[in-house]
Coordinates of C-alpha atoms in Angstrom, one line a residue:
X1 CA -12.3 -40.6 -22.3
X2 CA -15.3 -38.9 -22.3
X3 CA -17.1 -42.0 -22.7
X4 CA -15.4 -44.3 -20.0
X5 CA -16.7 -40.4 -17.7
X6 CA -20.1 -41.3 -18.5
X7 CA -20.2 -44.8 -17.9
X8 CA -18.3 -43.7 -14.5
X9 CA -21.4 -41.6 -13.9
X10 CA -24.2 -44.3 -15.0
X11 CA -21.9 -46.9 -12.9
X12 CA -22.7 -44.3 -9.7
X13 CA -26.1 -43.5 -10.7
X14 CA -26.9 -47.2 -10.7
X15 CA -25.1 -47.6 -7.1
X16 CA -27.5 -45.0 -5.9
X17 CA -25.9 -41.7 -6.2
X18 CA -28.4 -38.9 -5.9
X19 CA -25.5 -36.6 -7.7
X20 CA -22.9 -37.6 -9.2
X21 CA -19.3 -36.6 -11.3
X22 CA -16.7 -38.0 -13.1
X23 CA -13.2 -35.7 -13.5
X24 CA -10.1 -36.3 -15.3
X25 CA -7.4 -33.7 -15.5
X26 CA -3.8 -33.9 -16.2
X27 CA -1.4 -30.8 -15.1
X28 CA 1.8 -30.0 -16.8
X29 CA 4.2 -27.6 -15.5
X30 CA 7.3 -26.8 -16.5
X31 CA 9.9 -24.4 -14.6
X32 CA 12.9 -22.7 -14.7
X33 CA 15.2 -20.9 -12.1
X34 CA 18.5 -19.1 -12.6
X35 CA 20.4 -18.1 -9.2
X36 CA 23.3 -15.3 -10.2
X37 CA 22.9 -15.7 -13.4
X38 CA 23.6 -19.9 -13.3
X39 CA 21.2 -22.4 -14.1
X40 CA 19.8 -23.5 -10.8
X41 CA 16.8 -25.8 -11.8
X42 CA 15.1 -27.2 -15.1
X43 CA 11.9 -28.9 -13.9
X44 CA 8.6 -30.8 -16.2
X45 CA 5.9 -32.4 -13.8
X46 CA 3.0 -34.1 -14.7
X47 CA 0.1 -35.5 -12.5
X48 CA -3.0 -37.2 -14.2
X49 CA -5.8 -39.0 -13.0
X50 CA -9.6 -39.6 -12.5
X51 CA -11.8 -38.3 -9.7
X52 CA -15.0 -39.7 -9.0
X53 CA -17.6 -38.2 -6.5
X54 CA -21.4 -39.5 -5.3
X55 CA -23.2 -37.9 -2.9
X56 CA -26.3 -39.8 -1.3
X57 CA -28.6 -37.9 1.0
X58 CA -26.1 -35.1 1.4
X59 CA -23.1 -37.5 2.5
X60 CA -19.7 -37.5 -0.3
X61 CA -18.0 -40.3 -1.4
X62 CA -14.6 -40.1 -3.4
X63 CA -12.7 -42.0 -4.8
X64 CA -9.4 -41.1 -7.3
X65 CA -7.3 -43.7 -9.6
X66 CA -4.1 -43.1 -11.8
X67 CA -5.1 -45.9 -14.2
X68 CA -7.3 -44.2 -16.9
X69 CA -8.4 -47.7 -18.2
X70 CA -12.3 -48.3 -18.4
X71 CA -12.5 -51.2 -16.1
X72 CA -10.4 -49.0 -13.5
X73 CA -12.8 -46.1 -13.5
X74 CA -15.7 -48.0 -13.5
X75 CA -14.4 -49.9 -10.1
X76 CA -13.7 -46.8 -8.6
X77 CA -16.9 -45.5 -9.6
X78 CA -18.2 -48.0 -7.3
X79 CA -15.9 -47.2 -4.8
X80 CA -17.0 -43.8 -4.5
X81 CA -21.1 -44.2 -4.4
X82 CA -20.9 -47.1 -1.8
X83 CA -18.0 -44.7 0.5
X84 CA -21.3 -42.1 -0.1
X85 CA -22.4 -43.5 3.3
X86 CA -26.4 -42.3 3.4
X87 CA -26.5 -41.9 7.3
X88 CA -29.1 -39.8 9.0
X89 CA -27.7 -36.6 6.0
X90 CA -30.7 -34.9 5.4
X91 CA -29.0 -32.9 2.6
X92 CA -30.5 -30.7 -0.3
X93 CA -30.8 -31.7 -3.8
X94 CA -27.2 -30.2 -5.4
X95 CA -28.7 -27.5 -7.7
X96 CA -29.0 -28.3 -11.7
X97 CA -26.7 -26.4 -13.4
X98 CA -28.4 -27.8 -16.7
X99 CA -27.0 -30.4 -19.7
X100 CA -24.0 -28.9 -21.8
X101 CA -21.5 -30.4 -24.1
X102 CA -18.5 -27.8 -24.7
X103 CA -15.2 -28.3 -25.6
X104 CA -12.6 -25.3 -25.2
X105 CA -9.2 -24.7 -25.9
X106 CA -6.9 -21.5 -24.0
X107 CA -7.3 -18.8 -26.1
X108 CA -3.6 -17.9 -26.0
X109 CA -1.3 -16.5 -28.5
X110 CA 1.1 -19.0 -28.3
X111 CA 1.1 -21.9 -26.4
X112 CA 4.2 -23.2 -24.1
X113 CA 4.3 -26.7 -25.6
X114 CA 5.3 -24.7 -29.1
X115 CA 8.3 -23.2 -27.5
X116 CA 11.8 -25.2 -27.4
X117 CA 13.0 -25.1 -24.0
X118 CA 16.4 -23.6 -25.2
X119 CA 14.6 -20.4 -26.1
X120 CA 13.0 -20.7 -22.5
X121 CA 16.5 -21.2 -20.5
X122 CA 17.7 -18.1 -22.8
X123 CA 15.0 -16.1 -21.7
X124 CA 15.8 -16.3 -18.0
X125 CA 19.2 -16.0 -18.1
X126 CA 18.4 -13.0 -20.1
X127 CA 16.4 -11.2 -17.5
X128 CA 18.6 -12.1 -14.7
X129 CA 21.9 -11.1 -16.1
X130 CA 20.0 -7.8 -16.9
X131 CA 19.4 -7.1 -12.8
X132 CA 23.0 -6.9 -11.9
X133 CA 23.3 -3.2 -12.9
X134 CA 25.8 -2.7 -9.8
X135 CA 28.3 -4.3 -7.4
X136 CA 26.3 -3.6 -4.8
X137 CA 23.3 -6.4 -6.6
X138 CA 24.4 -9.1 -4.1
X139 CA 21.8 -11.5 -5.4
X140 CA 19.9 -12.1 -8.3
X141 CA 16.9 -14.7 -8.9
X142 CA 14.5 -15.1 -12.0
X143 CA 11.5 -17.5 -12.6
X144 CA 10.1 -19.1 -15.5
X145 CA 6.9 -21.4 -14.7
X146 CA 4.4 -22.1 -16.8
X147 CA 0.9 -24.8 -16.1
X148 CA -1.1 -26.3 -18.5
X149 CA -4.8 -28.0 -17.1
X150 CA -6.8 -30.5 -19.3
X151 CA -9.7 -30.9 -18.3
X152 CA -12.7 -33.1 -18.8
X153 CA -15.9 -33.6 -16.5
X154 CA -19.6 -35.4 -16.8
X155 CA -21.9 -35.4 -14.3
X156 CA -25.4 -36.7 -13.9
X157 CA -27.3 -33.5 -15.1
X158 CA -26.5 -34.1 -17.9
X159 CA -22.8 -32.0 -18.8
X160 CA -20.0 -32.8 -20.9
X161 CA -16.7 -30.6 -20.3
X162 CA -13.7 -30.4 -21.8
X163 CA -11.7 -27.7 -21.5
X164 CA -8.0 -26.6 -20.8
X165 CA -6.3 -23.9 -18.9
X166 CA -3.0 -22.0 -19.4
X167 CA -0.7 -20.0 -17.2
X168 CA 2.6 -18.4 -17.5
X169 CA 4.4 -16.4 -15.6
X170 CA 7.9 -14.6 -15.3
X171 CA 9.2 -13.4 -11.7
X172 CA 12.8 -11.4 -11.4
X173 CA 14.0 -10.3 -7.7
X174 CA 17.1 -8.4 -7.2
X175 CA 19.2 -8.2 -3.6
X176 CA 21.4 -5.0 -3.0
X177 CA 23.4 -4.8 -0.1
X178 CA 25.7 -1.3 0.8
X179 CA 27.2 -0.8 4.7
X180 CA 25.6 -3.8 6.4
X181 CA 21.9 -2.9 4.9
X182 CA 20.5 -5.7 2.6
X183 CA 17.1 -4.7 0.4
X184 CA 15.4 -6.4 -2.0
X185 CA 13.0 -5.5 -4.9
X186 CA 10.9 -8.1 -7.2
X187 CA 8.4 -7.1 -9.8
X188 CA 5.7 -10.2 -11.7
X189 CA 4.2 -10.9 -14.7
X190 CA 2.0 -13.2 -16.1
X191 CA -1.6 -14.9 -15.9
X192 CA -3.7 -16.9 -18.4
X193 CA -1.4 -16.5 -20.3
X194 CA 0.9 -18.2 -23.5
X195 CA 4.4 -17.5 -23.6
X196 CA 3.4 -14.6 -25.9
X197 CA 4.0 -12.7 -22.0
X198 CA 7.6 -13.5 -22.5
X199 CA 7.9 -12.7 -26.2
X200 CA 6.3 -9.2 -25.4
X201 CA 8.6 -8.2 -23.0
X202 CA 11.7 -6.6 -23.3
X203 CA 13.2 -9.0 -21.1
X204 CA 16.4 -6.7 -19.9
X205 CA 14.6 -4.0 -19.6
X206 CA 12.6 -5.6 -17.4
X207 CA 15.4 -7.1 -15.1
X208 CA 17.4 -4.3 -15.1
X209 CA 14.5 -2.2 -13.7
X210 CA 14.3 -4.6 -10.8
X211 CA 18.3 -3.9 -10.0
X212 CA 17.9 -0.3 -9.7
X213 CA 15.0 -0.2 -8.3
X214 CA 16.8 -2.7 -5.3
X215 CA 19.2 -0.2 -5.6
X216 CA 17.1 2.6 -4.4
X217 CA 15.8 0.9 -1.6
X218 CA 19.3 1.2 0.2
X219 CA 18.4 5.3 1.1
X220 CA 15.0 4.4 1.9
X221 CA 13.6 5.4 5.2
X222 CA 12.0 4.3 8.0
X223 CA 8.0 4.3 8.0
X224 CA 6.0 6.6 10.6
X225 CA 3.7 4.6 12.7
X226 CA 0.3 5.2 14.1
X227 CA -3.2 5.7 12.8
X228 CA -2.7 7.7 9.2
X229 CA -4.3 8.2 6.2
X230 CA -2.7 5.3 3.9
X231 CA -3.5 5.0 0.2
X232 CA -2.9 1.3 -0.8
X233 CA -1.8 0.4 -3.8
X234 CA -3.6 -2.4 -6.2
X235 CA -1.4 -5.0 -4.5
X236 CA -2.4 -4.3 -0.7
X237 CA -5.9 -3.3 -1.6
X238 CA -5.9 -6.8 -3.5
X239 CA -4.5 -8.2 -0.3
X240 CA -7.3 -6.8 2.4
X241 CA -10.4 -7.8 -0.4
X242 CA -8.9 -11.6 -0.9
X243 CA -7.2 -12.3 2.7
X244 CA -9.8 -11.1 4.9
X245 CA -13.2 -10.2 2.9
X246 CA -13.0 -12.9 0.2
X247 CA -11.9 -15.9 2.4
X248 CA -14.3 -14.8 5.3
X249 CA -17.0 -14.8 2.4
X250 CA -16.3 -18.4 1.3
X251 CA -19.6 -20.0 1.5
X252 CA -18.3 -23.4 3.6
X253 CA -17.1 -21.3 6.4
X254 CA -20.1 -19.7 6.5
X255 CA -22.6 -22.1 6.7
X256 CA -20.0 -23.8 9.9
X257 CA -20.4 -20.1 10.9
X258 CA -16.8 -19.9 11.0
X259 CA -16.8 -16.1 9.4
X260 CA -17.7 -12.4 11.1
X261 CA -19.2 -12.4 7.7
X262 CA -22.3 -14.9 8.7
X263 CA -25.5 -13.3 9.0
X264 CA -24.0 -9.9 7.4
X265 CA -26.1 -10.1 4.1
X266 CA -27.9 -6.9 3.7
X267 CA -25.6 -4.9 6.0
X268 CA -23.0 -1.9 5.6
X269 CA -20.1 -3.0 5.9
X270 CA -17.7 -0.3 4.3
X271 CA -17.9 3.4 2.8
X272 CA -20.4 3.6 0.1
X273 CA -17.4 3.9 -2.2
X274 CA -16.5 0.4 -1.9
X275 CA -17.7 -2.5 -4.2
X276 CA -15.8 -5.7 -4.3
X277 CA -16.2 -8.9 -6.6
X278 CA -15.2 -12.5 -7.1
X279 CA -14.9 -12.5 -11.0
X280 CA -13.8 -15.6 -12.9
X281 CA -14.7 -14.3 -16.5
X282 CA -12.0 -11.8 -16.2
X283 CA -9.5 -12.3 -19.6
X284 CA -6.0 -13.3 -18.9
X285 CA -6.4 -12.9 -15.5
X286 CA -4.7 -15.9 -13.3
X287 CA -7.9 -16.9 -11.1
X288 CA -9.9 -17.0 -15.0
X289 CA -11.5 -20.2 -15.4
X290 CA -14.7 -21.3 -18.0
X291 CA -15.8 -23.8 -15.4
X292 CA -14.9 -24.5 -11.8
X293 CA -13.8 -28.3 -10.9
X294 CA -17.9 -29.2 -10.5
X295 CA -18.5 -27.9 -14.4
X296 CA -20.2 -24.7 -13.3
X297 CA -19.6 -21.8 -15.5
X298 CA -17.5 -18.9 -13.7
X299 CA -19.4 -15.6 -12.9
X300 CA -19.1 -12.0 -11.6
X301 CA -20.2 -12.2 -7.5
X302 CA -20.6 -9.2 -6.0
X303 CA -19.7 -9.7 -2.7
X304 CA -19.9 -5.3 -1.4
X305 CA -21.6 -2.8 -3.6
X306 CA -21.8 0.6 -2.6
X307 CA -20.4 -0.1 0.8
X308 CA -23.2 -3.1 1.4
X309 CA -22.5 -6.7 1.8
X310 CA -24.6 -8.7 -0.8
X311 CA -23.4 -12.3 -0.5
X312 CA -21.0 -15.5 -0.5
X313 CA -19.1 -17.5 -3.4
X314 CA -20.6 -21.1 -3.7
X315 CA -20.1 -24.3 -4.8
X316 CA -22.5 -27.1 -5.6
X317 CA -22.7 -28.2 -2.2
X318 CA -22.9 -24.7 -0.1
X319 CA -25.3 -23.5 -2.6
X320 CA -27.7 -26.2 -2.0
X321 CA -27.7 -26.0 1.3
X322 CA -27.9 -22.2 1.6
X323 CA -30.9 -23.2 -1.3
X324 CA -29.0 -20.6 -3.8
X325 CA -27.4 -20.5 -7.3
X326 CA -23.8 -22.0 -7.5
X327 CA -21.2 -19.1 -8.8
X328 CA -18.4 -21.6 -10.2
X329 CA -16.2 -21.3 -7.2
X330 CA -16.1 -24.9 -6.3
X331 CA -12.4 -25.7 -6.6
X332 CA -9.6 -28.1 -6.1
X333 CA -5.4 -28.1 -6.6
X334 CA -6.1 -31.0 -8.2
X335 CA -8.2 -34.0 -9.7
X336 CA -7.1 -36.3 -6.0
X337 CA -7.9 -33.5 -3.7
X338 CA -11.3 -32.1 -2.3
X339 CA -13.0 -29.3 -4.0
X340 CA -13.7 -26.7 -1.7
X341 CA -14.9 -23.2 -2.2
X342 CA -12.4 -21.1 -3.5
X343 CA -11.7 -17.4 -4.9
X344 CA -10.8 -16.8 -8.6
X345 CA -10.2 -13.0 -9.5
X346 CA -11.2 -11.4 -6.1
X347 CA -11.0 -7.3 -6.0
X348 CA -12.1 -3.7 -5.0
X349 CA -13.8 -2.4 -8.7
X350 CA -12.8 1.1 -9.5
X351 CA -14.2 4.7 -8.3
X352 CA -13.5 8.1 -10.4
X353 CA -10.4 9.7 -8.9
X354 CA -6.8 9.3 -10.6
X355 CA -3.8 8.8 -7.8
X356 CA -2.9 12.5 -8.5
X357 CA -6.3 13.8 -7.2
X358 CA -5.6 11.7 -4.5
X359 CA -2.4 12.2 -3.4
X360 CA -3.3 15.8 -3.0
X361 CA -5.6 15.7 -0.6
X362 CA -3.4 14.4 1.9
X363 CA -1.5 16.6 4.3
X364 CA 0.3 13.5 6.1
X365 CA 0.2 10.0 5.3
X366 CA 1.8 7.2 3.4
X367 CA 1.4 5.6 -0.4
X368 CA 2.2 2.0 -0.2
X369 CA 3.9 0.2 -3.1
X370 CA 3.4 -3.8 -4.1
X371 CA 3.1 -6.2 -1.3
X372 CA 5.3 -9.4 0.9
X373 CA 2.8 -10.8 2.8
X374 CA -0.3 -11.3 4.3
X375 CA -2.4 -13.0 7.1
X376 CA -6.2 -14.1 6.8
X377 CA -8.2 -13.6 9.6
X378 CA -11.9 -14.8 8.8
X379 CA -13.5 -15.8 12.0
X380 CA -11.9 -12.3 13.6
X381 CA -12.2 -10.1 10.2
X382 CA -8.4 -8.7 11.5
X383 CA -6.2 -7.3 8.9
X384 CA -2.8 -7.6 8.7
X385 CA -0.6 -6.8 6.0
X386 CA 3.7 -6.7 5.3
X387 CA 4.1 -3.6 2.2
X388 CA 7.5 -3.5 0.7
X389 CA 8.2 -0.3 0.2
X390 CA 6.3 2.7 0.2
X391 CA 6.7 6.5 0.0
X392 CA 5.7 9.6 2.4
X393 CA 2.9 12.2 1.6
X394 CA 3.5 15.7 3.4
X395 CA 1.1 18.2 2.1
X396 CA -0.1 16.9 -1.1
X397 CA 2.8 15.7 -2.5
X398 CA 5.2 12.8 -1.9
X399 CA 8.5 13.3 -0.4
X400 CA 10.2 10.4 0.5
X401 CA 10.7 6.5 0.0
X402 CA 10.0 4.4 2.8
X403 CA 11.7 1.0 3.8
X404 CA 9.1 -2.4 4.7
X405 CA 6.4 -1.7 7.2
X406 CA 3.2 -3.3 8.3
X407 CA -0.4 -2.2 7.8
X408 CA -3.0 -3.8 10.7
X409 CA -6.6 -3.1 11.8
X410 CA -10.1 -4.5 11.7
X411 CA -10.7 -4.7 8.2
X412 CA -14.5 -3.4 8.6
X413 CA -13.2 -0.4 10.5
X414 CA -11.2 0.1 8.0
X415 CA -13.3 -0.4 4.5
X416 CA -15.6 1.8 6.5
X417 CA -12.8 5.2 6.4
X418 CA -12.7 4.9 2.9
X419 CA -13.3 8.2 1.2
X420 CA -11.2 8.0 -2.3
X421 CA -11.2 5.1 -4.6
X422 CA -8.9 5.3 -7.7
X423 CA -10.2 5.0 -11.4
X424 CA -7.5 2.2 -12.8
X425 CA -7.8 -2.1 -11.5
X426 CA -4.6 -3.8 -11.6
X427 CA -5.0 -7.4 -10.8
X428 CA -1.2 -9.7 -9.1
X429 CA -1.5 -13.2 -10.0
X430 CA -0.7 -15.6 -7.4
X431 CA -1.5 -18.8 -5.8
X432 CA -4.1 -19.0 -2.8
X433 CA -3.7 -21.6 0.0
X434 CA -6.6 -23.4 2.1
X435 CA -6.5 -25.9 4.7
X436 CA -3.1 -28.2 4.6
X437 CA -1.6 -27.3 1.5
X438 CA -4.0 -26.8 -0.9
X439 CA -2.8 -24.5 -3.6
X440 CA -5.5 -23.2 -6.3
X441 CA -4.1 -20.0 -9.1
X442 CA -6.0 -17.0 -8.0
X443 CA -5.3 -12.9 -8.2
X444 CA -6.5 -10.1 -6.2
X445 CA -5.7 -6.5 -6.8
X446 CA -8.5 -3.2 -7.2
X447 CA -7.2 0.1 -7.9
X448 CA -6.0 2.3 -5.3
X449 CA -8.0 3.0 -2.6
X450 CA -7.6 6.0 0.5
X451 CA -8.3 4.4 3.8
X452 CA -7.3 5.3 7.8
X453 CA -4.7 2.0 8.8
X454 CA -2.5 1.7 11.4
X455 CA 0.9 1.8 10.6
X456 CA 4.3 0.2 12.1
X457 CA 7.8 0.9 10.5
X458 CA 10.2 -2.1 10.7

């Protein structure tokens, strides 16, 4: 295959191509779902295919096929330099990342495809049966689901990439339901990952956490509301760096100036306790690639140190016309979509306080705990942020446990009240959307962090 991808790319030099890439990937993934402990869904998918790319004079042309064959490729290798449409573009040479030939397997402890599915069904139905710890566990749900990327790319500077990706993950949600009041309570695992994750889990421990916890939720209480000191936990402060710092600081919306980022390079933009970064390299982490979709190697960006914005994530393309390094966050769902710039691992880094020192310092506020949901807002740099539970401070210590509420603001204003930053990172695996459906694996998290946020209780 590599072969026919370097003809591909000779085929597109030849047609004129400035820059050029040949891609082809094939995806695997395999899921499972039990409902109430019954088999709700078995599922394998597999997608494969070529992309080819040419850019003349700063204008793209794609083109994608199914059929792997040679003479395929090498016609829609044509197809892609003459849709390349050199117009009036007056567009920068796309930076040389230099020649490479690598080839990398996932280092995983045990891959998925070594795993009979029996063990896999077992698995799930052990962790869901494992949640219903009480009558009132109305509902159960668990989730096996597992991705395998292979990956190989040339391009015209010269690089030869093969290398594959592996993801696994295992989700259990429990419902509880007592005198008309319905709760829920989930908890997540997983990343790059083998199934080793599931072999080193005590699997009914693990769902039979869930069901009590759910349990609890029933004599939770309602939120207070108003401007408060809130200490966020990994998963919200992961949710304010990737929904409204790290989107707004994706290089293609800001050079359409489409971010309240643009032109905020140099500037203080939060309390000098805050540094944030978009970090690929990170191991086992779910946004962890060794090369973006272009064949650049991931890297560490520091987006905020010490409170001070430093710069944007880039891909080929953004960095040459911003005329800067590419940092390996040029990414697509898959080989027949459009690479975009994307986030990998995006998150607060930690300070020097433990959640005890924290917690203490408090006379009235709230400690949130994991997260539902959350809204982007990069032209506006709003904030806006669903918790699931959380649990009242009253004079340095906490007192109660609180039912859903929201978390909203200007996320500036509120990076800018931070005056504690814990000394732990947890990073939440997930899957970040852009545009019309288009799904890339990312995660997001930090440690927790002490902030003003206004509050509303459901």
């Amino acid at each position: 295959m590599m072969d026919d991808l370097q003809l591909a790319v000779e085929r597109m030099r030849a047609e004129g191509a400035d820059f050029c890439d040949a891609r082809y990937q094939t995806i695997t993934t395999n899921g499972i779902a039990v409902v109430d402990a019954s088999v709700r869904r078995i599922s394998e998918d597999r997608i494969r295919g070529v992309c080819l790319r040419a850019r003349k004079k700063g204008s793209w042309g794609y083109a994608t096929t199914v059929d792997a064959s040679k003479d395929v490729i090498l016609e829609a290798a044509v197809k892609a330099a003459r849709n390349a449409l050199a117009g009036n573009a007056m567009g920068r040479p796309i930076p040389d990342t230099g020649e490479a030939k690598v080839e990398l397997k996932a280092k995983v402890k045990l891959h998925p495809s070594q795993v009979p599915m029996e063990e896999k069904v077992q698995a799930v139905l052990d962790m869901d049966r494992a949640q219903k710890v009480d009558a009132r566990i109305v509902n159960t749900n668990s989730v096996l689901r597992e991705e395998v990327r292979q990956n190989s790319l040339v391009n015209s500077h010269g690089r030869q990439l093969s290398w594959e990706e592996v993801r696994t993950t295992i989700m259990v949600q429990a419902v509880a339901s007592e005198a008309g009041r319905t709760e829920f309570f989930y908890d997540i695992k997983g990343g790059g990952l083998g199934y080793e994750v599931v072999r080193e889990t005590d699997l009914e421990a693990f769902g039979r956490e869930v069901g009590k916890e759910s349990l609890k939720m029933l004599a939770a209480e309602k939120a207070p509301s108003g401007l408060l000191t809130c200490i966020t936990d990994p998963a919200i402060s992961g949710l304010l760096a990737h929904e409204v710092m790290g989107h707004a600081s994706e290089a293609d919306e800001i050079v359409k100036r489409r971010s309240f980022l643009t032109d905020m390079v140099g500037k203080q933009v939060g309390s000098p306790l805050i540094t944030m970064v978009d970090d690929g390299t990170v191991p086992e982490a779910r946004g962890s690639v060794p090369f973006d979709d272009e064949g650049t190697p991931s890297s560490r960006t520091v987006i905020i140190k010490d409170g001070v914005y430093q710069g944007y994530m880039q891909s080929l393309e953004t960095a040459a016309e911003m005329g800067v390094k590419p940092t390996g966050n040029g990414r697509a769902q898959s080989y027949d979509r459009r690479v975009w710039v994307r986030m990998t691992n995006t998150f607060f880094e930690k300070g020097d306080q433990n959640l005890e020192e924290m917690i203490a310092d408090v006379k009235f506020g709230v400690l949130t705990d994991r997260m539902i949901s959350g809204m982007e807002d990069p032209v506006g740099g709003g904030f806006e942020a669903k918790a699931l539970r959380g649990y009242l401070i009253e004079n340095g210590k906490v007192t109660k446990l609180l039912r859903s509420f929201t978390l909203t603001g200007n996320a500036l204003e509120i990076l800018r009240t931070g005056d504690a930053v814990g000394d732990k990172v947890e990073l939440d695996g997930g899957s970040c959307g852009k545009g019309i459906e288009d799904w890339v694996p990312v995660s997001s998290g930090g440690p927790h962090c002490r902030f003003k946020i206004v509050l509303g209780g459901d």
